[in-house]
Coordinates of C-alpha atoms in Angstrom, one line a residue:
X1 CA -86.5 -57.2 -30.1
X2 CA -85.3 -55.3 -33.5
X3 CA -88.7 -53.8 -33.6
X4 CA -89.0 -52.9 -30.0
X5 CA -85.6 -51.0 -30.6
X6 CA -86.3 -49.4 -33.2
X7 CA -89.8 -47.8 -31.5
X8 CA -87.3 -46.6 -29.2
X9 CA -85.1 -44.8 -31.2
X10 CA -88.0 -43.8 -33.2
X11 CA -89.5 -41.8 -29.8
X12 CA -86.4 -40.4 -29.2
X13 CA -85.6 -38.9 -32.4
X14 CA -89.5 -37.2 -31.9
X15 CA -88.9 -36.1 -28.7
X16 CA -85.6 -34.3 -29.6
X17 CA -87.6 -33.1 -32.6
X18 CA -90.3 -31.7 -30.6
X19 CA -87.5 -30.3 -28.1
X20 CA -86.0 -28.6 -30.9
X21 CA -89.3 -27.1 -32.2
X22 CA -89.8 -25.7 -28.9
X23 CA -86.8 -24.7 -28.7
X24 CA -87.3 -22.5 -31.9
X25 CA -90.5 -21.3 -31.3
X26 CA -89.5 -20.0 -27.6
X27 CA -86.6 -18.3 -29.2
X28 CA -89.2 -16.6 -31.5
X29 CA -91.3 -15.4 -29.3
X30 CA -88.1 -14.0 -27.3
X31 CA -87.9 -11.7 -30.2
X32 CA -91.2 -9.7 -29.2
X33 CA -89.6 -9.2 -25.8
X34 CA -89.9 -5.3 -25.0
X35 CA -86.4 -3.5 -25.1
X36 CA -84.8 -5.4 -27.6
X37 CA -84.5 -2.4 -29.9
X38 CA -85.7 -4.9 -32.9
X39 CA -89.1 -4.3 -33.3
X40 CA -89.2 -0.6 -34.0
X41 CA -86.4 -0.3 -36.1
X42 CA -88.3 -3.6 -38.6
X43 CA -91.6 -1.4 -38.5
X44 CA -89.8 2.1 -39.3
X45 CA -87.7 -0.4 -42.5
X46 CA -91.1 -1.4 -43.5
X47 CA -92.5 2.3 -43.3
X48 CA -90.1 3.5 -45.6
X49 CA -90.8 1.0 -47.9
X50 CA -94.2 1.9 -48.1
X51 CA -94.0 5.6 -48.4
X52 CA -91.0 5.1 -51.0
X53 CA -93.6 3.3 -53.1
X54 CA -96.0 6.0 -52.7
X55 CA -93.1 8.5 -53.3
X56 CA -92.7 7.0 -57.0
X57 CA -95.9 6.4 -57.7
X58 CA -97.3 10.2 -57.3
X59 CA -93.7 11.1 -59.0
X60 CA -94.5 9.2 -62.1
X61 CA -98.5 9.7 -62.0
X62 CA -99.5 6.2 -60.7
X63 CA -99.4 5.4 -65.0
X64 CA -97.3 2.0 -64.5
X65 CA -98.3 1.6 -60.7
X66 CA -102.1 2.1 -61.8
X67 CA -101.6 -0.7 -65.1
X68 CA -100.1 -3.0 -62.2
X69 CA -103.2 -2.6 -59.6
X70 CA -105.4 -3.0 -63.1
X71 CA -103.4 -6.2 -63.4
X72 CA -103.4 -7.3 -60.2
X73 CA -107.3 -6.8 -59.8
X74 CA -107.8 -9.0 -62.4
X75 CA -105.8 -11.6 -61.2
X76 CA -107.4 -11.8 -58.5
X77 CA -110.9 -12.0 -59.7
X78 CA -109.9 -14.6 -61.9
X79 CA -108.6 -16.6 -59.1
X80 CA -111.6 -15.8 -56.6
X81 CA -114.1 -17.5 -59.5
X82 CA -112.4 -20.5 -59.9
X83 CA -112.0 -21.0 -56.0
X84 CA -114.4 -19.3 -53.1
X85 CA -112.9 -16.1 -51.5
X86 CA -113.0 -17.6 -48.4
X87 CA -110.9 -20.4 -49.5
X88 CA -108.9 -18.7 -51.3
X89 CA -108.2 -15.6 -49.1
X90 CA -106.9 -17.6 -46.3
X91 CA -104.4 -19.8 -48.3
X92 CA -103.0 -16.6 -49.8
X93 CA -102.8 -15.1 -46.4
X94 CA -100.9 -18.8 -45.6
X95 CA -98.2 -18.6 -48.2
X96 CA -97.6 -14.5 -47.5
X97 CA -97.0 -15.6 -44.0
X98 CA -94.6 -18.6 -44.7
X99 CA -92.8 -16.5 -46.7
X100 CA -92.3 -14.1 -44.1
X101 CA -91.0 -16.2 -41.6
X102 CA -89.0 -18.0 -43.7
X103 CA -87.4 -14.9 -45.6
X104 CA -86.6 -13.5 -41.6
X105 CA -85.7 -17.0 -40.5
X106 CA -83.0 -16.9 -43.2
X107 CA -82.2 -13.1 -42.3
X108 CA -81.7 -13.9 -38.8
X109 CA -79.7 -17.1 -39.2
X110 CA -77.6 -15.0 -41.7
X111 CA -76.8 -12.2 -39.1
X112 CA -76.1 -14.9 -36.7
X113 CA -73.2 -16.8 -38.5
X114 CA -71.5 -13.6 -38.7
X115 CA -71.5 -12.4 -35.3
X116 CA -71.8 -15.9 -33.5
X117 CA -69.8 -18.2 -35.9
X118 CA -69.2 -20.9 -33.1
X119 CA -73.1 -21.1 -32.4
X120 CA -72.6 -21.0 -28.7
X121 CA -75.5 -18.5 -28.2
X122 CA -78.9 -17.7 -30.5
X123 CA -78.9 -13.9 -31.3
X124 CA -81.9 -12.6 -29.7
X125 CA -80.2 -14.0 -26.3
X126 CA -77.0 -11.9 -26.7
X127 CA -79.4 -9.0 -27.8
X128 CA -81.2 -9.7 -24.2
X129 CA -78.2 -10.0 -22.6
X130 CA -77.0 -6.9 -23.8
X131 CA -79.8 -4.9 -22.9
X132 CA -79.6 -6.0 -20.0
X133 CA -76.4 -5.6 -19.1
X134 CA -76.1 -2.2 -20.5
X135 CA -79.7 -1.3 -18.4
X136 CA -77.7 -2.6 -15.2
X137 CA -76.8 0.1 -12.1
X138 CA -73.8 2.2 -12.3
X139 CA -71.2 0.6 -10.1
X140 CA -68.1 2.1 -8.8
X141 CA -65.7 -0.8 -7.0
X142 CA -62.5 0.8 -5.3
X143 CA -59.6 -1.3 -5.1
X144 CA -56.9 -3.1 -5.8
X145 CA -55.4 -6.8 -5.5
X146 CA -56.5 -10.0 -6.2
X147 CA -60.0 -9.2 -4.5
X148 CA -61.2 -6.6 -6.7
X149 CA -60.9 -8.8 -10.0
X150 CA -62.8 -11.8 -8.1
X151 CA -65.5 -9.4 -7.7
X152 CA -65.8 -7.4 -10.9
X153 CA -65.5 -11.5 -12.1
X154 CA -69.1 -11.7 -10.3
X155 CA -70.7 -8.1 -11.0
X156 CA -69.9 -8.3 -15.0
X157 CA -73.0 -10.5 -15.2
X158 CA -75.6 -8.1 -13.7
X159 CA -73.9 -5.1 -15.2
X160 CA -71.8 -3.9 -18.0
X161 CA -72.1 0.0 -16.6
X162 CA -68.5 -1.1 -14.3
X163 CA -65.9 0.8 -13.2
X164 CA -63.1 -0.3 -11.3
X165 CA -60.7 2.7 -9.6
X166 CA -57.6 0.4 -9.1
X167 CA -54.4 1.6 -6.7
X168 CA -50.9 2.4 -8.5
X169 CA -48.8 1.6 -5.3
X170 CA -47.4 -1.4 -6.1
X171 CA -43.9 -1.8 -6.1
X172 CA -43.2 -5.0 -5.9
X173 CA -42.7 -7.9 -8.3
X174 CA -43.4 -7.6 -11.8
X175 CA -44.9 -4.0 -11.5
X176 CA -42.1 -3.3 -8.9
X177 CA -39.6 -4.5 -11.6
X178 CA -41.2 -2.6 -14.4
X179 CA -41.7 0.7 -12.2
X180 CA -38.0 1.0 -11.7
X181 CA -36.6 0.0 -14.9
X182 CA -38.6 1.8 -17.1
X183 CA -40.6 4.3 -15.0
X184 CA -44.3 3.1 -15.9
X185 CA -47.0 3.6 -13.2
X186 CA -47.3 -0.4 -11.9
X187 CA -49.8 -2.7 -14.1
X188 CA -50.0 -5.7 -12.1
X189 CA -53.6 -4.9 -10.2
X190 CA -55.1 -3.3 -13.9
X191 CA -54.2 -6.1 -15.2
X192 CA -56.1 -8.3 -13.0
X193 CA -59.0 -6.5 -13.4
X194 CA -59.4 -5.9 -17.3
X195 CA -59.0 -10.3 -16.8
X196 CA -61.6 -10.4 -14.2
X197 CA -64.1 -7.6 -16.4
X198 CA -63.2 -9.8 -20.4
X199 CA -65.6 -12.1 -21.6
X200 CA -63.5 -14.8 -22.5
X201 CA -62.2 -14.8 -19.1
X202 CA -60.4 -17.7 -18.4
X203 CA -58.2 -17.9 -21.8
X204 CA -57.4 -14.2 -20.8
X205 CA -56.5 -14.8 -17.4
X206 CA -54.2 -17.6 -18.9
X207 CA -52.5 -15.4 -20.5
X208 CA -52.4 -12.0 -18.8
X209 CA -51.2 -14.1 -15.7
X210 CA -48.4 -16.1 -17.9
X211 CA -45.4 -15.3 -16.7
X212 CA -41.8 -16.3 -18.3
X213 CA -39.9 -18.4 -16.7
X214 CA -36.4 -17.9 -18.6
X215 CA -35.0 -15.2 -20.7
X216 CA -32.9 -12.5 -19.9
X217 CA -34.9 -9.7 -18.2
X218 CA -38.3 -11.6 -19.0
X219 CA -38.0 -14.1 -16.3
X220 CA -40.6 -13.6 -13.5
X221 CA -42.4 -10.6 -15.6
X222 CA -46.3 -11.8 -16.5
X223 CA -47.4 -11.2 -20.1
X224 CA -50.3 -9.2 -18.9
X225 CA -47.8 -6.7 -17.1
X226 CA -45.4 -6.1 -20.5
X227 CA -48.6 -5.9 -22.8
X228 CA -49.6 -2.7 -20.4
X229 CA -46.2 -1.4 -19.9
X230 CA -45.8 -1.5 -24.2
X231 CA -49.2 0.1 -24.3
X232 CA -48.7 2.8 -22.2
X233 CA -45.4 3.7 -24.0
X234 CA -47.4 3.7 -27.5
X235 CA -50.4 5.5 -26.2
X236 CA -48.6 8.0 -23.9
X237 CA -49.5 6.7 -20.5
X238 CA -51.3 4.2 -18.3
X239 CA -54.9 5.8 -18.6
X240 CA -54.7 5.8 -22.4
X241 CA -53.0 2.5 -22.5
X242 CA -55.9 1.2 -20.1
X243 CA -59.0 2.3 -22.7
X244 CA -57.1 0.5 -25.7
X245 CA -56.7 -1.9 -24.0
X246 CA -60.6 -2.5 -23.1
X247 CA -61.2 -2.0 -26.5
X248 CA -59.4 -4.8 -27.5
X249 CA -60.1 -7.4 -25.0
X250 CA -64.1 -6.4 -25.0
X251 CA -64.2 -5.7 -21.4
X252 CA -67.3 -4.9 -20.1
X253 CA -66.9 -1.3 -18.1
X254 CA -63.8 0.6 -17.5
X255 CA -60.6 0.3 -15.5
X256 CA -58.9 3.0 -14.4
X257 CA -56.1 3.7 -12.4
X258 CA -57.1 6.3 -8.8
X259 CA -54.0 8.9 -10.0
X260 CA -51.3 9.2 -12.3
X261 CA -48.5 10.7 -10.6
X262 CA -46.0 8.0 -9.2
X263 CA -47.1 7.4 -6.0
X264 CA -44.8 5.7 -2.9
X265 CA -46.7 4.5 0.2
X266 CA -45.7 5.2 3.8
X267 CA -46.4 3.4 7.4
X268 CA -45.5 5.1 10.5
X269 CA -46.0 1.9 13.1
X270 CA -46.6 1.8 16.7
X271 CA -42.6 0.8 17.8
X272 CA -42.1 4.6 15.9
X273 CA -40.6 3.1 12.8
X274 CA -41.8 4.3 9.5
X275 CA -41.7 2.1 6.8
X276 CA -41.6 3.2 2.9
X277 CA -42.6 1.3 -0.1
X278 CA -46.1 -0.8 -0.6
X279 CA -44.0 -3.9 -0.2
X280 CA -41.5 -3.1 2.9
X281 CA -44.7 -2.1 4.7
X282 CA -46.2 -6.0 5.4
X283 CA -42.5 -7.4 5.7
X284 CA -42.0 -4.9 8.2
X285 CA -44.4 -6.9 10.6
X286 CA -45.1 -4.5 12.9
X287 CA -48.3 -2.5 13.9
X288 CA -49.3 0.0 11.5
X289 CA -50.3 3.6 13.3
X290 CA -50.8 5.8 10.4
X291 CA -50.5 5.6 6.5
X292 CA -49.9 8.0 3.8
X293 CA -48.4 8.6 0.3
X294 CA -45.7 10.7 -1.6
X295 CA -46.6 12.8 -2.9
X296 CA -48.8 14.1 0.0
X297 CA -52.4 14.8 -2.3
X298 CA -51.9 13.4 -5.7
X299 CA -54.2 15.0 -8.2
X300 CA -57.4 12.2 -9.4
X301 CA -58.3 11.0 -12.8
X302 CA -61.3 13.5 -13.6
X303 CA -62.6 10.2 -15.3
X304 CA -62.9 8.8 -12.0
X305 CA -64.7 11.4 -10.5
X306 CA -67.3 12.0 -13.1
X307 CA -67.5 7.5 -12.6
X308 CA -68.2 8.2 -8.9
X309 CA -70.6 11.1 -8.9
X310 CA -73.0 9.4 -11.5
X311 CA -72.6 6.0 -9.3
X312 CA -75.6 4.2 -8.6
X313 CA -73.2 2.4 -5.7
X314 CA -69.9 2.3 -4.7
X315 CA -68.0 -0.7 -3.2
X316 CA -65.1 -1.0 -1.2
X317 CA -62.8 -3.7 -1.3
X318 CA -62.3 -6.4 -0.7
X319 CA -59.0 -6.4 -0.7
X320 CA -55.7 -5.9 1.7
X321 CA -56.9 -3.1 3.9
X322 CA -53.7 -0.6 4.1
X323 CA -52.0 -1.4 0.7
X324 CA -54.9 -2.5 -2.1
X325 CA -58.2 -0.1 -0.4
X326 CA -56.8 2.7 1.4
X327 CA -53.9 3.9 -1.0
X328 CA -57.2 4.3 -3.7
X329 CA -58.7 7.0 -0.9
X330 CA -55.5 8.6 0.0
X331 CA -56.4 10.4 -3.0
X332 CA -58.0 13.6 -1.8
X333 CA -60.6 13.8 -4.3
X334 CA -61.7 10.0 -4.5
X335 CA -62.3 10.5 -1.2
X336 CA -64.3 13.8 -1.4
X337 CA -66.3 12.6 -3.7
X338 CA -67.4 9.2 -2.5
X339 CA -67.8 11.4 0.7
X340 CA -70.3 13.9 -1.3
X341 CA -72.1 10.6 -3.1
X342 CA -75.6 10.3 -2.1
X343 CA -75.3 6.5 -3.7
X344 CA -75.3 3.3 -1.8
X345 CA -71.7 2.9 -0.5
X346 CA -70.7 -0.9 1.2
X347 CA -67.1 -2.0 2.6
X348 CA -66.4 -5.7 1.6
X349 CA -64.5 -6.8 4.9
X350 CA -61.6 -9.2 4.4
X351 CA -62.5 -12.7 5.9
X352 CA -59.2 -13.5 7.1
X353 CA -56.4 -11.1 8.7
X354 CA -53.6 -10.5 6.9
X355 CA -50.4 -11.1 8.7
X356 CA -48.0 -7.8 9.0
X357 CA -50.9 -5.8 8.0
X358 CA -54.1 -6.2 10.1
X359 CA -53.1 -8.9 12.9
X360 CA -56.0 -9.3 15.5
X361 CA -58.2 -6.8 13.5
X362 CA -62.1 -6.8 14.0
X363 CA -64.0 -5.9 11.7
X364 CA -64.7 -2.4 13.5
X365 CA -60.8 -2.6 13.6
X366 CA -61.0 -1.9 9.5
X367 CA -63.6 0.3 9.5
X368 CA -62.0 2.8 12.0
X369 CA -58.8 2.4 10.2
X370 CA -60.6 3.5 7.2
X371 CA -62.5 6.2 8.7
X372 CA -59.0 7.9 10.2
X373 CA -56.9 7.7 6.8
X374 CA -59.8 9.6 5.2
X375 CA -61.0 12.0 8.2
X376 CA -64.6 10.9 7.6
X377 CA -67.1 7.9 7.1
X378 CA -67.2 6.9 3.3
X379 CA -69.7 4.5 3.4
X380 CA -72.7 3.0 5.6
X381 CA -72.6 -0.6 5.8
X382 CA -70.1 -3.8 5.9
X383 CA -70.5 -7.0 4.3
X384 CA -69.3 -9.6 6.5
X385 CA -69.0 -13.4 6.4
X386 CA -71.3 -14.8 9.1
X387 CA -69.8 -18.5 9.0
X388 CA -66.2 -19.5 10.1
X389 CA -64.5 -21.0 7.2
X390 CA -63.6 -25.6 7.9
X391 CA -61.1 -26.3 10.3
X392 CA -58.7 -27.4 7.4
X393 CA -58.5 -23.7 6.6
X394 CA -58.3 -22.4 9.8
X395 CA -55.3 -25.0 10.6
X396 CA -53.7 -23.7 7.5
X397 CA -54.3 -20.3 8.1
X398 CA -53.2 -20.6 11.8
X399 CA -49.7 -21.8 10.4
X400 CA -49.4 -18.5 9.0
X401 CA -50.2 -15.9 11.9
X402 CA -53.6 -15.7 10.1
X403 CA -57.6 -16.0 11.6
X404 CA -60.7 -15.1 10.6
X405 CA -61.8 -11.6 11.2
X406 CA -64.0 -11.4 14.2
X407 CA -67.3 -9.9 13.7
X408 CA -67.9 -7.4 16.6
X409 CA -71.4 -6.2 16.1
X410 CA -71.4 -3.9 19.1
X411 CA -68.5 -2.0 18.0
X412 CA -69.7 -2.0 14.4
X413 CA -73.0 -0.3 15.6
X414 CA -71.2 2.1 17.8
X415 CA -69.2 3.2 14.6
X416 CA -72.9 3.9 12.9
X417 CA -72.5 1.2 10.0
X418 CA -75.3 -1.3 8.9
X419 CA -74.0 -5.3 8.9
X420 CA -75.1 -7.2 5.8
X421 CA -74.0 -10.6 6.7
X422 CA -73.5 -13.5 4.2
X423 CA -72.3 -16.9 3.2
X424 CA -70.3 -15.8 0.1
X425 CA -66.6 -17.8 0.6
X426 CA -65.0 -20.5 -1.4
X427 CA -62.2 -22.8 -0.1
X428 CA -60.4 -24.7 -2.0
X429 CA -58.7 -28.0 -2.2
X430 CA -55.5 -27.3 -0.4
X431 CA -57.9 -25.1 2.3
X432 CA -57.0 -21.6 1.2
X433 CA -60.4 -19.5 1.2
X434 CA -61.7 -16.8 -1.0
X435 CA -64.9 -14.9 -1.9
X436 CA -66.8 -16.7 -4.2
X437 CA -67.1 -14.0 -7.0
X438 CA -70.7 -14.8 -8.1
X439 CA -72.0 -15.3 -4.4
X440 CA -70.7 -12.1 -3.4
X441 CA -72.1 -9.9 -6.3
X442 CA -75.5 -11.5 -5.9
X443 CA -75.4 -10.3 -2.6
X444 CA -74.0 -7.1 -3.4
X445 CA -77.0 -6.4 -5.6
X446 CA -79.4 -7.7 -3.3
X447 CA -78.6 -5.7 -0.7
X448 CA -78.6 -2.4 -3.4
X449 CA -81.8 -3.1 -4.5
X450 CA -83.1 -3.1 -1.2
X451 CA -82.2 0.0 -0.4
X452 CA -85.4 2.6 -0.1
X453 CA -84.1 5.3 -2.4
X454 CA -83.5 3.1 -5.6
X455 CA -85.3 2.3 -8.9
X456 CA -87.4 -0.5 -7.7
X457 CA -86.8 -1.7 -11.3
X458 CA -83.8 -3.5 -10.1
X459 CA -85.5 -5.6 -7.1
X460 CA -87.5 -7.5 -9.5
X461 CA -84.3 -8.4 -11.4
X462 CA -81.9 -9.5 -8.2
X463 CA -84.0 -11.0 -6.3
X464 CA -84.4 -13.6 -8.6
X465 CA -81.0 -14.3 -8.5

């Protein structure tokens, strides 16, 4: 039996050896990928070398270079009588090579302790990914709310060429708090999406989403919300405060906020009451007629633009319709120029209605009320969720004056917009659904690489996915 075992544990010790040789050859041969950037830049090192040699050896007459060649000729003569050329040439060649890979085997491994000290990733896979990512379309997501950071939580790993235009009409809460006692544009929706755009996401989410429970004037504020607020004030204002922040946290793309002039929403509702403030509006809990801001046209983020106008495609929500996606296009110059874009432009529908905001609302119901707040069709299609989430949910959601949005696809057609329907919802243990981030970019990109006028570069890559 003691033999028996140890032939076991033998085999297994040289099949995780030959695992891990594989392993390391495959990750060589990743290294002659195209696009890597690698390649060219080891041949142009080794082209200097050579042409620095030949630069000293015409500058000091090829006298010592010539007595080393002499040498060197000799040498190997010497060698090449005692043993064949063709024995000997091949061993040399041999050793030069093992040299080679072992001095880059050692260079790379080097390189790699530095920038991966944990080991969680080989180098020439973050290199790929990089290129990748940084190769990926230019999307523009328009926004605000808990919806947008779930999707830019899914797009960040097709695409690092991001940007997220993010509403500053909050006014309640932490941002509502911060708005009124110190004056700062509100940084609760920016700070949920440079969470949803970081790498190390879910540490960052633990923190930006901390919020103090005692202390006087801290309690109820959320980390994330102060570290923006003491940001702006250093750097001037939110936009600034926005980059540095990226910077530090690695995101991959850009946040930035639609306008920063201190904008205050307004609902006029069908009973002919009109409701002021971002947060009175849903309490209100009556049916919303017509929206608007103060002031009347704020003036865009010229960053914003210039993000738009060199989008590959721009995405809509999801997201509450009248106080997280409209507010962003009440902003007369978002809204020309995603209007002017010749780019893919989708509308992520909400699945579920939102109580004091969009109760009873089709699908059609949130397209048209897009289409009026603007003047004009911004986009061409509507993701929708073709499958009605479990009864749980729906029990749960019934509780609250809430139901799924209803998918009328006669009325959609009649308002000229394609459907792209998909399963892309999570529920979770307690029945509350949500889009399930990496379902819903995958579709996202799916459906833009399908589209006629695009590089057909990108088909190959999502629809893999």
């Amino acid at each position: 039996m003691s033999i028996g075992f140890f032939r076991h544990a033998l085999n297994i010790v040289q099949q995780q050896s030959r695992r891990r040789t594989t392993h390391r050859i495959n990750q060589w041969f990743k290294w002659l990928s195209p696009g890597l950037s690698v390649k060219r830049w080891l041949l142009i090192s080794v082209s200097g070398v050579i042409l620095a040699c030949l630069g000293l050896a015409i500058w000091v007459r090829l006298t010592p270079i010539y007595r080393i060649i002499q040498l060197f000729k000799i040498f190997l003569e010497f060698i090449t009588d005692i043993v064949p050329y063709y024995v000997s040439g091949p061993i040399v060649l041999l050793c030069g090579l093992i040299l080679l890979l072992w001095g880059q085997t050692r260079t790379v491994g080097s390189v790699t302790e530095v920038f991966r000290p944990q080991g969680e990733e080989e180098l020439v896979d973050a290199l790929m990914a990089h290129r990748r990512l940084y190769r990926g379309p230019k999307i523009v997501v328009v926004g605000g709310g808990t919806g947008l950071s779930t999707l830019l939580r899914g797009l960040k790993a097709y695409s690092a060429n991001i940007t997220a235009i993010v509403t500053v009409a909050d006014d309640g809460g932490s941002s509502g708090r911060l708005r009124r006692e110190i004056g700062v544009l509100p940084p609760g929706d920016i700070r949920n999406c440079l969470s949803g755009l970081a790498d190390e996401e879910k540490l960052l989410t633990e923190l930006f989403q901390y919020r103090f429970s005692a202390g006087d004037g801290l309690s109820g504020h959320s980390f994330g919300n102060l570290f923006l607020t003491a940001m702006s004030e250093i750097t001037g204002d939110l936009e600034r405060a926005v980059a540095a922040s990226s910077k530090v946290l690695a995101i991959r793309g850009q946040v930035l906020p639609a306008t920063l002039s201190d904008v205050q929403l307004w609902a006029e509702l069908t009973d002919g009451r009109r409701i002021e403030g971002e947060s009175n509006i849903t309490e209100a809990g009556g049916k919303i007629a017509k929206i608007g801001c103060t002031p009347e046209a704020p003036p865009a983020l010229p960053t914003a633009i210039k993000a738009i106008k060199e989008a590959d495609c721009i995405i809509m929500g999801p997201g509450s319709l009248y106080t997280s996606v409209i507010p962003n296009l009440l902003v007369p110059e978002i809204s020309d120029a995603i209007a002017a874009s010749t780019s893919s432009r989708i509308y992520v529908c909400n699945i579920m209605t939102q109580p004091g905001e969009t109760d009873g609302y089709s699908v059609a119901d949130h397209i048209e009320a897009i289409d009026k707040a603007c003047g004009r069709r911004l986009f061409n299609a509507v993701l929708v969720h073709k499958k009605s989430p479990s009864s749980r949910a729906l029990f749960r959601y019934a509780k609250e004056k809430s139901h799924p949005v209803f998918i009328d696809r006669e009325a959609i057609s009649k308002l000229g917009r394609r459907i792209v329907p998909a399963n892309v919802i999570q529920e979770d243990e307690v029945g509350y659904v949500r889009h399930n981030p990496h379902q819903l970019a995958r579709v996202l990109l799916r459906w833009y690489s399908r589209t006629p006028h695009k590089m057909s570069r990108f088909k190959k890559i999502y629809s893999k996915k």
